Tab-separated table of N, CA, C and O in Angstrom:
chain	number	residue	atom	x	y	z
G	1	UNK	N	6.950	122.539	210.322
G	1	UNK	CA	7.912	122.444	209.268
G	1	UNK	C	9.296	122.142	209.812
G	1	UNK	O	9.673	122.523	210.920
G	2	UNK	N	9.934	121.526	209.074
G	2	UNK	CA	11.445	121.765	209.232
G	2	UNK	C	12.248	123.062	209.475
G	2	UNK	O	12.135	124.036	208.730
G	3	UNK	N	13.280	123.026	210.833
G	3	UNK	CA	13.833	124.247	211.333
G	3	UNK	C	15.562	123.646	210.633
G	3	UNK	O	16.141	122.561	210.591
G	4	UNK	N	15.869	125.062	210.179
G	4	UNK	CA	17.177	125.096	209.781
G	4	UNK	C	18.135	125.858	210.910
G	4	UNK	O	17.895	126.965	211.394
G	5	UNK	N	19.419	124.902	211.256
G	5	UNK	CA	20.320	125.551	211.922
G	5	UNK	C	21.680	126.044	211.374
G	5	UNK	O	22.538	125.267	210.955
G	6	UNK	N	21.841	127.621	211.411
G	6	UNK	CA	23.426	127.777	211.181
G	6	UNK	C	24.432	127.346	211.904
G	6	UNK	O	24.258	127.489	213.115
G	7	UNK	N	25.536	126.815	211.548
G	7	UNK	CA	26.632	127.026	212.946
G	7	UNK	C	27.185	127.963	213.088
G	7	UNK	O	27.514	128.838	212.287
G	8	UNK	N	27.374	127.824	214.418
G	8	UNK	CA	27.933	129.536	214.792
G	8	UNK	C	29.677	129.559	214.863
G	8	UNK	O	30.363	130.576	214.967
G	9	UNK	N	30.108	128.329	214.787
G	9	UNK	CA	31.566	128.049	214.571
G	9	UNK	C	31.583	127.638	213.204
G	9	UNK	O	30.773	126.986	212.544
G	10	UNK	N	33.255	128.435	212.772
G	10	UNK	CA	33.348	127.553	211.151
G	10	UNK	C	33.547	125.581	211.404
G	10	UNK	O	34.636	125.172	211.806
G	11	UNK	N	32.723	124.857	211.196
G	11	UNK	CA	33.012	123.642	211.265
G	11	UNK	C	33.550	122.884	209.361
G	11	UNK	O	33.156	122.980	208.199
G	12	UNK	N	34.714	122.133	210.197
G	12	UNK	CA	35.543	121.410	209.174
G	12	UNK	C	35.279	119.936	209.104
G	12	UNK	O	36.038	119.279	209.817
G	13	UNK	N	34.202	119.105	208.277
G	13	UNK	CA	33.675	117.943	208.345
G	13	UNK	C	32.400	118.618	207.638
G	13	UNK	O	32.016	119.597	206.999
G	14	UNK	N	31.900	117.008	208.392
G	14	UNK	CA	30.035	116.981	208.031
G	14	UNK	C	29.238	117.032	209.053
G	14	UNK	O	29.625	116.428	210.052
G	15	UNK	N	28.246	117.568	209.105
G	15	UNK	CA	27.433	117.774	209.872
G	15	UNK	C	26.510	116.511	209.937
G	15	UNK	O	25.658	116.597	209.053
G	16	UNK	N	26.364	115.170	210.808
G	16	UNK	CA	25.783	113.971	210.769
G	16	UNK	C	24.293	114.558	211.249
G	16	UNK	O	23.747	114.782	210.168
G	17	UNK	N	23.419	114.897	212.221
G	17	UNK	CA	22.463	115.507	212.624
G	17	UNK	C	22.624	116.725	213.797
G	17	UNK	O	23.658	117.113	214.340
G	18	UNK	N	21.222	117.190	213.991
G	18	UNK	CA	21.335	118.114	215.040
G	18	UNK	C	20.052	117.125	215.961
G	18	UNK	O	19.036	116.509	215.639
G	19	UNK	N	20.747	117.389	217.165
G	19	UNK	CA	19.762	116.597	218.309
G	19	UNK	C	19.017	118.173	219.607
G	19	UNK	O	19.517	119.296	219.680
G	20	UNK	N	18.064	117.784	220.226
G	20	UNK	CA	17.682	118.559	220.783
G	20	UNK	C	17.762	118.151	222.741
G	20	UNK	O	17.054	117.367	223.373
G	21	UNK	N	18.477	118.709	223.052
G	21	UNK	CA	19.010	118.487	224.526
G	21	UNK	C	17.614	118.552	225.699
G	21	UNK	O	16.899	119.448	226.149
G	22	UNK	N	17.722	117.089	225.863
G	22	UNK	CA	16.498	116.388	226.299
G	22	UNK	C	16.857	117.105	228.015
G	22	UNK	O	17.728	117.945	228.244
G	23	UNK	N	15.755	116.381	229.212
G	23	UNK	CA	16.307	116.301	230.647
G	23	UNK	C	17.577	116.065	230.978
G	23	UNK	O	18.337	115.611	230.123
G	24	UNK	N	18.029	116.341	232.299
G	24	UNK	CA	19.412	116.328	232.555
G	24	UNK	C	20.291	116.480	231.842
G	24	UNK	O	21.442	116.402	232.272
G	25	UNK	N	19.971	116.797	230.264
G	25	UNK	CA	21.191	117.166	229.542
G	25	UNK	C	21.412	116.061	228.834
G	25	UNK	O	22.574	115.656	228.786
G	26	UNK	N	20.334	115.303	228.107
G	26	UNK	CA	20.381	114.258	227.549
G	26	UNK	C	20.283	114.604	226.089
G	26	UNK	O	19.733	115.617	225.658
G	27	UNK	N	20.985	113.483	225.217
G	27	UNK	CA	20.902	113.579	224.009
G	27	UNK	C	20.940	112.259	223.090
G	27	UNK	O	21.857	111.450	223.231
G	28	UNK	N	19.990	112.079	222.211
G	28	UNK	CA	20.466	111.039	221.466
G	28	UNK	C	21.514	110.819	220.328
G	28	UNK	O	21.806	111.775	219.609
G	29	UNK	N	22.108	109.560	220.130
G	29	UNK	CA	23.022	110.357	219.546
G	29	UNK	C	22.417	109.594	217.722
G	29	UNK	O	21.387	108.923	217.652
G	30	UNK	N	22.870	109.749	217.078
G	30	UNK	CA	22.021	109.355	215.816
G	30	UNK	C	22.414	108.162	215.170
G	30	UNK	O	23.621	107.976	215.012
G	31	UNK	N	21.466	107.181	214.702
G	31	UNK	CA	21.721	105.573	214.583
G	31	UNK	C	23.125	105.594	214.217
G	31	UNK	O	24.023	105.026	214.837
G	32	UNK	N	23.305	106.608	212.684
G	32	UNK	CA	24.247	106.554	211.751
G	32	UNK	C	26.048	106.211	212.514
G	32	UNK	O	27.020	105.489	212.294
G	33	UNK	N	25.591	107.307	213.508
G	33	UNK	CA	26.845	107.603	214.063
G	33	UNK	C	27.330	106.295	215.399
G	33	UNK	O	28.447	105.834	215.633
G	34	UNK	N	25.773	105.943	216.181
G	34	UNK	CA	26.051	104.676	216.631
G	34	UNK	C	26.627	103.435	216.181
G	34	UNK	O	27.236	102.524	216.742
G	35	UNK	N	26.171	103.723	214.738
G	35	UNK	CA	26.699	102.608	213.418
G	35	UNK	C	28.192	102.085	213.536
G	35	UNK	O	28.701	101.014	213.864
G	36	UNK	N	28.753	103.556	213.043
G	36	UNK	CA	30.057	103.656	212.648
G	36	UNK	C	31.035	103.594	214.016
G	36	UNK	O	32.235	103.332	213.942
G	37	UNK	N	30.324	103.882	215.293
G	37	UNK	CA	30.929	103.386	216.298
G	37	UNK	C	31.005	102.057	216.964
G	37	UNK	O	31.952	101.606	217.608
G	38	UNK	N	29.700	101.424	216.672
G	38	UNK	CA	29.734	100.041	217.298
G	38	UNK	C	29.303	100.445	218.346
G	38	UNK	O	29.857	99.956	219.330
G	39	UNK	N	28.458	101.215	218.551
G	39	UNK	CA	28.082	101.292	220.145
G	39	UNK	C	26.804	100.502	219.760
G	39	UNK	O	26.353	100.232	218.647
G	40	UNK	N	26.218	100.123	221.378
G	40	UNK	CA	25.402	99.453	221.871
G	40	UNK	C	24.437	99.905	222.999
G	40	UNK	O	24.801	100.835	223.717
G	41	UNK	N	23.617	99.503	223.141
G	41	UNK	CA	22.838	99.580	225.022
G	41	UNK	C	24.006	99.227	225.805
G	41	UNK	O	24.793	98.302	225.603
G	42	UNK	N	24.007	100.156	226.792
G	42	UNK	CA	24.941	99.933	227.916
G	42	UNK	C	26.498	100.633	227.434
G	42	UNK	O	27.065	101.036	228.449
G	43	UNK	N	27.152	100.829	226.445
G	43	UNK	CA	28.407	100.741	225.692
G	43	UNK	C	28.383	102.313	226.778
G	43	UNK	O	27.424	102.986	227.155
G	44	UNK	N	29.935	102.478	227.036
G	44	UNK	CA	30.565	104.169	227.103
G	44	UNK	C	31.661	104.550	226.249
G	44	UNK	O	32.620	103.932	225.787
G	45	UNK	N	31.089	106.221	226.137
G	45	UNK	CA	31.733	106.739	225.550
G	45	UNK	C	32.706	107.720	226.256
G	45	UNK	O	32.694	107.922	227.470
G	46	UNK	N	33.516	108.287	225.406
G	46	UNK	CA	34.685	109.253	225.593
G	46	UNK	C	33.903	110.177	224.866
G	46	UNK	O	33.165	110.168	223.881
G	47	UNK	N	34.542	111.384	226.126
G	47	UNK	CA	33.289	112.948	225.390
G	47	UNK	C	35.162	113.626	225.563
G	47	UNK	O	35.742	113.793	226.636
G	48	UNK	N	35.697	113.875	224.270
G	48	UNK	CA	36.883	114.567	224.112
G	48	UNK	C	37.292	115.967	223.929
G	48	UNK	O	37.233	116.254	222.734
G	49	UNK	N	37.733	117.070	224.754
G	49	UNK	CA	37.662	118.136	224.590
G	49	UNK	C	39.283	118.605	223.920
G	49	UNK	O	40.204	118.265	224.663
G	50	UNK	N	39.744	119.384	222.533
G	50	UNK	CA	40.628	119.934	221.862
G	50	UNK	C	40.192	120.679	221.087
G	50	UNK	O	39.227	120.577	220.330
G	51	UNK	N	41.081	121.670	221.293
G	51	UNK	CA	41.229	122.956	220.881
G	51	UNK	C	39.609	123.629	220.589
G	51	UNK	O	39.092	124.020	219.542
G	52	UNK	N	39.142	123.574	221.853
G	52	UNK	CA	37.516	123.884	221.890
G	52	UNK	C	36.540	123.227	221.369
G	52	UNK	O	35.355	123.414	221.647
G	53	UNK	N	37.050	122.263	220.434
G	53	UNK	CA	35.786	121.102	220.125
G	53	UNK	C	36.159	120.142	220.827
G	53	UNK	O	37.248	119.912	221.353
G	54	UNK	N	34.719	119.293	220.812
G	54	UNK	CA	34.737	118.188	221.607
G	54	UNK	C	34.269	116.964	220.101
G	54	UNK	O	33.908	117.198	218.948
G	55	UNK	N	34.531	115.570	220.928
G	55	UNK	CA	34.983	114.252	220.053
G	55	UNK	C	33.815	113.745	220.577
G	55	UNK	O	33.020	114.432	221.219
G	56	UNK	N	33.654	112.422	220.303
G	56	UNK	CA	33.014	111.336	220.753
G	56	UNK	C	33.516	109.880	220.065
G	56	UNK	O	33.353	109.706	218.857
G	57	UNK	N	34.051	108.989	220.794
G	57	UNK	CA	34.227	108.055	220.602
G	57	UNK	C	33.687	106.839	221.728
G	57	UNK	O	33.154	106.832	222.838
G	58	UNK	N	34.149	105.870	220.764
G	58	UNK	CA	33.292	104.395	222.068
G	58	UNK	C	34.796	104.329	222.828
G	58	UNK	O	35.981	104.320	222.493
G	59	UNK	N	34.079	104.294	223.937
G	59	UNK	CA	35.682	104.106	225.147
G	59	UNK	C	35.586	102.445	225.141
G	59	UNK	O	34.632	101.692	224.941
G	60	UNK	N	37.022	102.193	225.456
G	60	UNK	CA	37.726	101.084	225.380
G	60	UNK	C	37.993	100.675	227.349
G	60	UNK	O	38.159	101.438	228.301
G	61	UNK	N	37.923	99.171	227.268
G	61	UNK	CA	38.341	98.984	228.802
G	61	UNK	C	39.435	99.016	228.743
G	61	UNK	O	40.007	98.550	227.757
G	62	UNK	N	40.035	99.509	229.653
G	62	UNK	CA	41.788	99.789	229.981
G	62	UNK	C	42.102	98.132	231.154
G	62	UNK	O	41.412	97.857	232.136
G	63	UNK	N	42.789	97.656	230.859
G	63	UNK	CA	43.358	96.842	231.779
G	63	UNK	C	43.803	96.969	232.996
G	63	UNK	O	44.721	97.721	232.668
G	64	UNK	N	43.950	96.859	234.280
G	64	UNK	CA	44.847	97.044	235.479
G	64	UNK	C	45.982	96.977	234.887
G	64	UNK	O	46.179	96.045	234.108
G	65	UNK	N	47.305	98.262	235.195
G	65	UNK	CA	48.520	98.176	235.236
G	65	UNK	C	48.519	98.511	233.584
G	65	UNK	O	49.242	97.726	232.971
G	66	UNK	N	47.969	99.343	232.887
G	66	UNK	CA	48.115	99.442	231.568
G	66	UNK	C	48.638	101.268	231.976
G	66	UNK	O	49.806	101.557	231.715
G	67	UNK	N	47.972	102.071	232.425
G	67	UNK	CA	48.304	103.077	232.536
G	67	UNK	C	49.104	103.457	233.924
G	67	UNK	O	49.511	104.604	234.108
């Protein structure tokens, strides 16, 4: 059957899926959200840590001499 998860933090948003933490700490991440990012095979991301939550976005190439 289907397993239901509480969160254990008050979360402010939507909850897109829950994934189950594969080998080495792997995870998929869910079409929807690949969608709305434009990610791809091969694409990287930014794993963002504030104020104890973390982000995910598609990282951008930085140029030489930009930062």
């Amino acid at each position: 059957g289907r397993v239901s998860y509480k969160p254990t933090v008050e979360i402010k948003g939507k909850i897109i899926g829950v994934r189950t933490l594969q080998d080495r700490g792997r995870i998929q991440i869910p079409k929807v959200i690949r969608n709305k990012l434009n990610l791809s095979d091969q694409d990287q991301v930014y794993w963002i840590e504030s104020d104890g939550k973390f982000y995910i976005m598609k990282a951008i190439q930085i140029e030489s001499g930009e930062m």
